[in-house]
Tab-separated table of C-alpha atoms in Angstrom:
chain	number	residue	atom	x	y	z
A	1	PRO	CA	-9.170	-17.175	7.795
A	2	ASP	CA	-8.760	-15.734	4.342
A	3	TYR	CA	-10.097	-12.224	3.760
A	4	PHE	CA	-9.531	-11.898	0.045
A	5	ASN	CA	-10.407	-13.601	-3.205
A	6	ILE	CA	-7.846	-14.990	-5.591
A	7	ASN	CA	-8.678	-14.749	-9.264
A	8	HIS	CA	-7.396	-17.711	-11.214
A	9	THR	CA	-6.641	-16.866	-14.813
A	10	ILE	CA	-4.778	-19.891	-16.080
A	11	GLY	CA	-5.024	-20.187	-19.829
A	12	CYS	CA	-5.831	-16.550	-20.561
A	13	SER	CA	-3.754	-13.463	-21.259
A	14	ALA	CA	-3.945	-11.903	-17.779
A	15	ILE	CA	-0.717	-11.539	-15.813
A	16	ASN	CA	-0.607	-12.866	-12.257
A	17	PHE	CA	1.662	-11.120	-9.782
A	18	TYR	CA	2.577	-11.630	-6.125
A	19	LEU	CA	3.106	-8.499	-4.051
A	20	LYS	CA	4.148	-8.073	-0.413
A	21	VAL	CA	3.224	-4.709	1.107
A	22	THR	CA	1.808	-3.096	4.255
A	23	ASN	CA	1.527	0.322	5.880
A	24	ASP	CA	2.942	1.451	9.213
A	25	GLY	CA	-0.418	2.434	10.719
A	26	TYR	CA	-2.028	-0.975	10.379
A	27	TYR	CA	1.044	-3.202	10.717
A	28	ASN	CA	1.592	-4.677	14.205
A	29	ASP	CA	5.300	-5.432	14.575
A	30	VAL	CA	4.734	-7.476	17.768
A	31	THR	CA	2.428	-10.006	16.073
A	32	ASN	CA	3.958	-9.487	12.615
A	33	SER	CA	0.485	-9.099	11.172
A	34	VAL	CA	-2.190	-6.647	10.105
A	35	PRO	CA	-5.199	-7.179	12.374
A	36	VAL	CA	-7.626	-5.308	10.134
A	37	LEU	CA	-9.023	-5.795	6.652
A	38	TYR	CA	-8.154	-2.892	4.358
A	39	TYR	CA	-7.561	-2.342	0.674
A	40	MET	CA	-4.898	-0.770	-1.484
A	41	SER	CA	-4.933	0.078	-5.151
A	42	VAL	CA	-2.033	-1.144	-7.239
A	43	ILE	CA	-1.561	0.907	-10.390
A	44	LEU	CA	0.726	-0.141	-13.217
A	45	ALA	CA	2.314	2.910	-14.814
A	46	ASP	CA	4.279	3.039	-18.047
A	47	GLN	CA	7.998	3.293	-17.361
A	48	ASN	CA	8.346	6.362	-19.579
A	49	PRO	CA	6.993	9.874	-18.990
A	50	PRO	CA	4.201	10.831	-18.685
A	51	PHE	CA	3.874	7.476	-16.836
A	52	ASN	CA	0.420	6.630	-18.219
A	53	HIS	CA	-1.627	4.276	-16.088
A	54	ILE	CA	-1.941	0.948	-17.895
A	55	ASP	CA	-3.873	-1.200	-15.425
A	56	THR	CA	-5.180	-1.167	-11.864
A	57	ALA	CA	-5.898	-3.894	-9.331
A	58	VAL	CA	-7.212	-3.785	-5.778
A	59	ILE	CA	-5.669	-5.878	-3.026
A	60	TYR	CA	-6.707	-6.722	0.504
A	61	PRO	CA	-3.355	-7.504	2.160
A	62	ASP	CA	-3.327	-10.916	3.792
A	63	PRO	CA	-3.361	-10.313	7.575
A	64	SER	CA	-0.423	-12.588	8.398
A	65	LEU	CA	1.585	-13.109	5.221
A	66	LEU	CA	1.093	-9.590	3.823
A	67	LEU	CA	1.353	-11.334	0.464
A	68	ASN	CA	-1.222	-10.865	-2.254
A	69	GLU	CA	-1.917	-12.333	-5.634
A	70	ILE	CA	-2.877	-9.678	-8.159
A	71	VAL	CA	-4.251	-10.141	-11.642
A	72	PHE	CA	-3.522	-7.545	-14.286
A	73	LYS	CA	-5.988	-8.057	-17.126
A	74	ASN	CA	-5.056	-5.124	-19.374
A	75	ALA	CA	-1.253	-5.074	-19.273
A	76	ALA	CA	1.051	-6.581	-21.848
A	77	ASP	CA	4.362	-8.142	-20.881
A	78	GLY	CA	6.794	-5.347	-20.057
A	79	ASP	CA	8.370	-3.078	-17.482
A	80	TYR	CA	6.130	-0.928	-15.278
A	81	TYR	CA	6.262	1.185	-12.166
A	82	PHE	CA	3.984	-0.034	-9.398
A	83	ILE	CA	2.089	2.761	-7.641
A	84	MET	CA	0.554	1.899	-4.272
A	85	LYS	CA	-2.405	3.982	-3.068
A	86	SER	CA	-4.716	3.760	-0.095
A	87	VAL	CA	-7.204	6.119	1.543
A	88	ASN	CA	-4.789	7.399	4.197
A	89	THR	CA	-1.265	6.518	3.055
A	90	LEU	CA	1.278	8.313	0.921
A	91	GLU	CA	1.263	7.342	-2.721
A	92	THR	CA	4.336	5.125	-3.055
A	93	TRP	CA	6.060	4.034	-6.279
A	94	SER	CA	8.347	1.095	-6.834
A	95	ALA	CA	11.988	2.195	-6.954
A	96	ASN	CA	12.373	1.082	-10.560
A	97	PRO	CA	10.186	-0.386	-13.278
A	98	ILE	CA	9.309	-4.010	-12.571
A	99	THR	CA	9.254	-6.630	-15.303
A	100	ILE	CA	6.015	-8.581	-15.532
A	101	SER	CA	5.196	-11.323	-17.979
A	102	ASN	CA	2.444	-13.831	-18.557
A	103	GLY	CA	3.450	-17.377	-17.665
A	104	SER	CA	6.197	-16.316	-15.242
A	105	ILE	CA	6.188	-16.104	-11.476
A	106	ASN	CA	6.157	-12.359	-10.912
A	107	TYR	CA	6.978	-11.107	-7.396
A	108	TYR	CA	7.859	-7.834	-5.642
A	109	ASP	CA	8.431	-7.186	-1.945
A	110	PHE	CA	8.071	-3.597	-0.722
A	111	THR	CA	8.727	-4.746	2.875
A	112	SER	CA	12.287	-6.041	2.417
A	113	SER	CA	14.153	-2.728	2.057
A	114	ASP	CA	13.513	0.980	1.788
A	115	ALA	CA	15.319	0.747	-1.556
A	116	GLN	CA	12.225	-1.013	-2.931
A	117	ALA	CA	10.374	2.331	-3.085
A	118	TYR	CA	11.209	5.352	-5.216
A	119	GLY	CA	13.207	7.804	-3.121
A	120	ASN	CA	13.572	5.185	-0.359
A	121	ASN	CA	10.121	6.351	0.719
A	122	LEU	CA	9.329	3.617	3.240
A	123	LYS	CA	9.411	3.533	7.038
A	124	LEU	CA	10.988	0.755	9.104
A	125	LYS	CA	8.629	-0.718	11.693
A	126	GLY	CA	10.039	-3.721	13.488
A	127	THR	CA	11.753	-5.675	10.726
A	128	LEU	CA	9.536	-4.627	7.813
A	129	TRP	CA	9.593	-1.547	5.609
A	130	CYS	CA	6.123	-0.011	5.427
A	131	ILE	CA	4.282	2.619	3.426
A	132	TYR	CA	3.766	5.817	5.438
A	133	SER	CA	0.309	6.254	6.976
A	134	GLY	CA	-1.226	9.639	7.680
A	135	ASP	CA	-1.904	11.403	4.375
A	136	VAL	CA	-5.598	11.524	5.224
A	137	ASN	CA	-6.421	14.345	2.806
A	138	GLN	CA	-4.433	12.691	-0.030
A	139	ASP	CA	-2.480	15.839	-0.995
A	140	GLY	CA	0.857	14.005	-1.252
A	141	ILE	CA	2.410	15.082	2.045
A	142	ILE	CA	1.765	14.299	5.687
A	143	ASP	CA	1.511	17.698	7.345
A	144	ALA	CA	-0.373	19.883	9.803
A	145	SER	CA	-3.585	19.695	7.755
A	146	ASP	CA	-3.619	15.886	8.143
A	147	MET	CA	-2.904	16.302	11.848
A	148	SER	CA	-5.740	18.806	12.222
A	149	LEU	CA	-8.260	16.518	10.501
A	150	THR	CA	-7.176	13.575	12.639
A	151	GLU	CA	-7.276	15.547	15.902
A	152	ASN	CA	-10.739	16.922	15.055
A	153	ASP	CA	-12.083	13.418	14.440
A	154	ALA	CA	-10.327	12.107	17.566
A	155	SER	CA	-12.007	14.769	19.711
A	156	SER	CA	-15.457	13.731	18.474
A	157	GLY	CA	-14.819	10.072	19.337
A	158	ASP	CA	-17.232	8.765	16.726
A	159	PRO	CA	-16.641	5.055	16.080
A	160	GLY	CA	-16.712	3.552	12.620
A	161	TYR	CA	-14.791	3.835	9.401
A	162	SER	CA	-12.960	7.093	8.750
A	163	VAL	CA	-9.896	8.002	6.684
A	164	THR	CA	-8.434	9.487	9.879
A	165	ASP	CA	-8.452	6.054	11.527
A	166	VAL	CA	-4.891	5.382	10.402
A	167	ASN	CA	-4.365	2.354	12.672
A	168	GLY	CA	-7.545	0.601	11.539
A	169	ASN	CA	-9.203	-0.042	14.893
A	170	SER	CA	-12.514	1.547	13.790
A	171	ILE	CA	-12.212	4.714	15.863
A	172	THR	CA	-10.149	7.850	15.406
A	173	GLU	CA	-8.325	8.532	18.660
A	174	ALA	CA	-5.023	9.745	20.120
A	175	GLN	CA	-3.176	6.689	18.722
A	176	ASP	CA	-4.080	7.782	15.198
A	177	ALA	CA	-2.965	11.337	15.855
A	178	SER	CA	0.323	9.928	17.153
A	179	VAL	CA	0.936	8.015	13.900
A	180	VAL	CA	0.211	11.127	11.843
A	181	GLU	CA	2.396	13.316	14.064
A	182	ILE	CA	5.378	10.945	13.853
A	183	ASN	CA	5.065	10.883	10.059
A	184	ILE	CA	4.702	14.656	9.535
A	185	GLY	CA	7.030	15.775	6.775
A	186	ALA	CA	6.907	12.518	4.828
A	187	SER	CA	6.212	12.999	1.127
A	188	PRO	CA	6.892	11.017	-2.036
């Protein structure tokens, strides 16, 4: 089943883009899929300092293909950094500015190599490169404070959505703390 909407913008000035991305907490390397619906923000940033944000789109990564169609409605043709953000992952930038243009097939694959992210800031899980999970307080580094928040929520055992549920199974537990612990020290 499809868990996302595709916006068709043929005949207008919006730029369509295909993006392949996932994070290591949700990605299951045995099934090569993401068994949970989650969202990520994709921010287009100007290629020159101060890297102004030009446009933003929200994606819900396809569970099996990990491929998403994005529509940028406010960006002109040009070169932009892609900034990936989610509620419990490290902010991750594309390694270099990416050229996008209306009327072209625009595509970028974060999962193919760690060189796709600025500073090689991706983690290999199975055969795919993934965005680091575990920055639950969104301070730009996975550290003891993220671990503490995750362990506190795991000890309460409350089911339901929480930013400390880094594997997406709707409960914060020891598995989530394990993901955070393994990723301690990761930063953009």
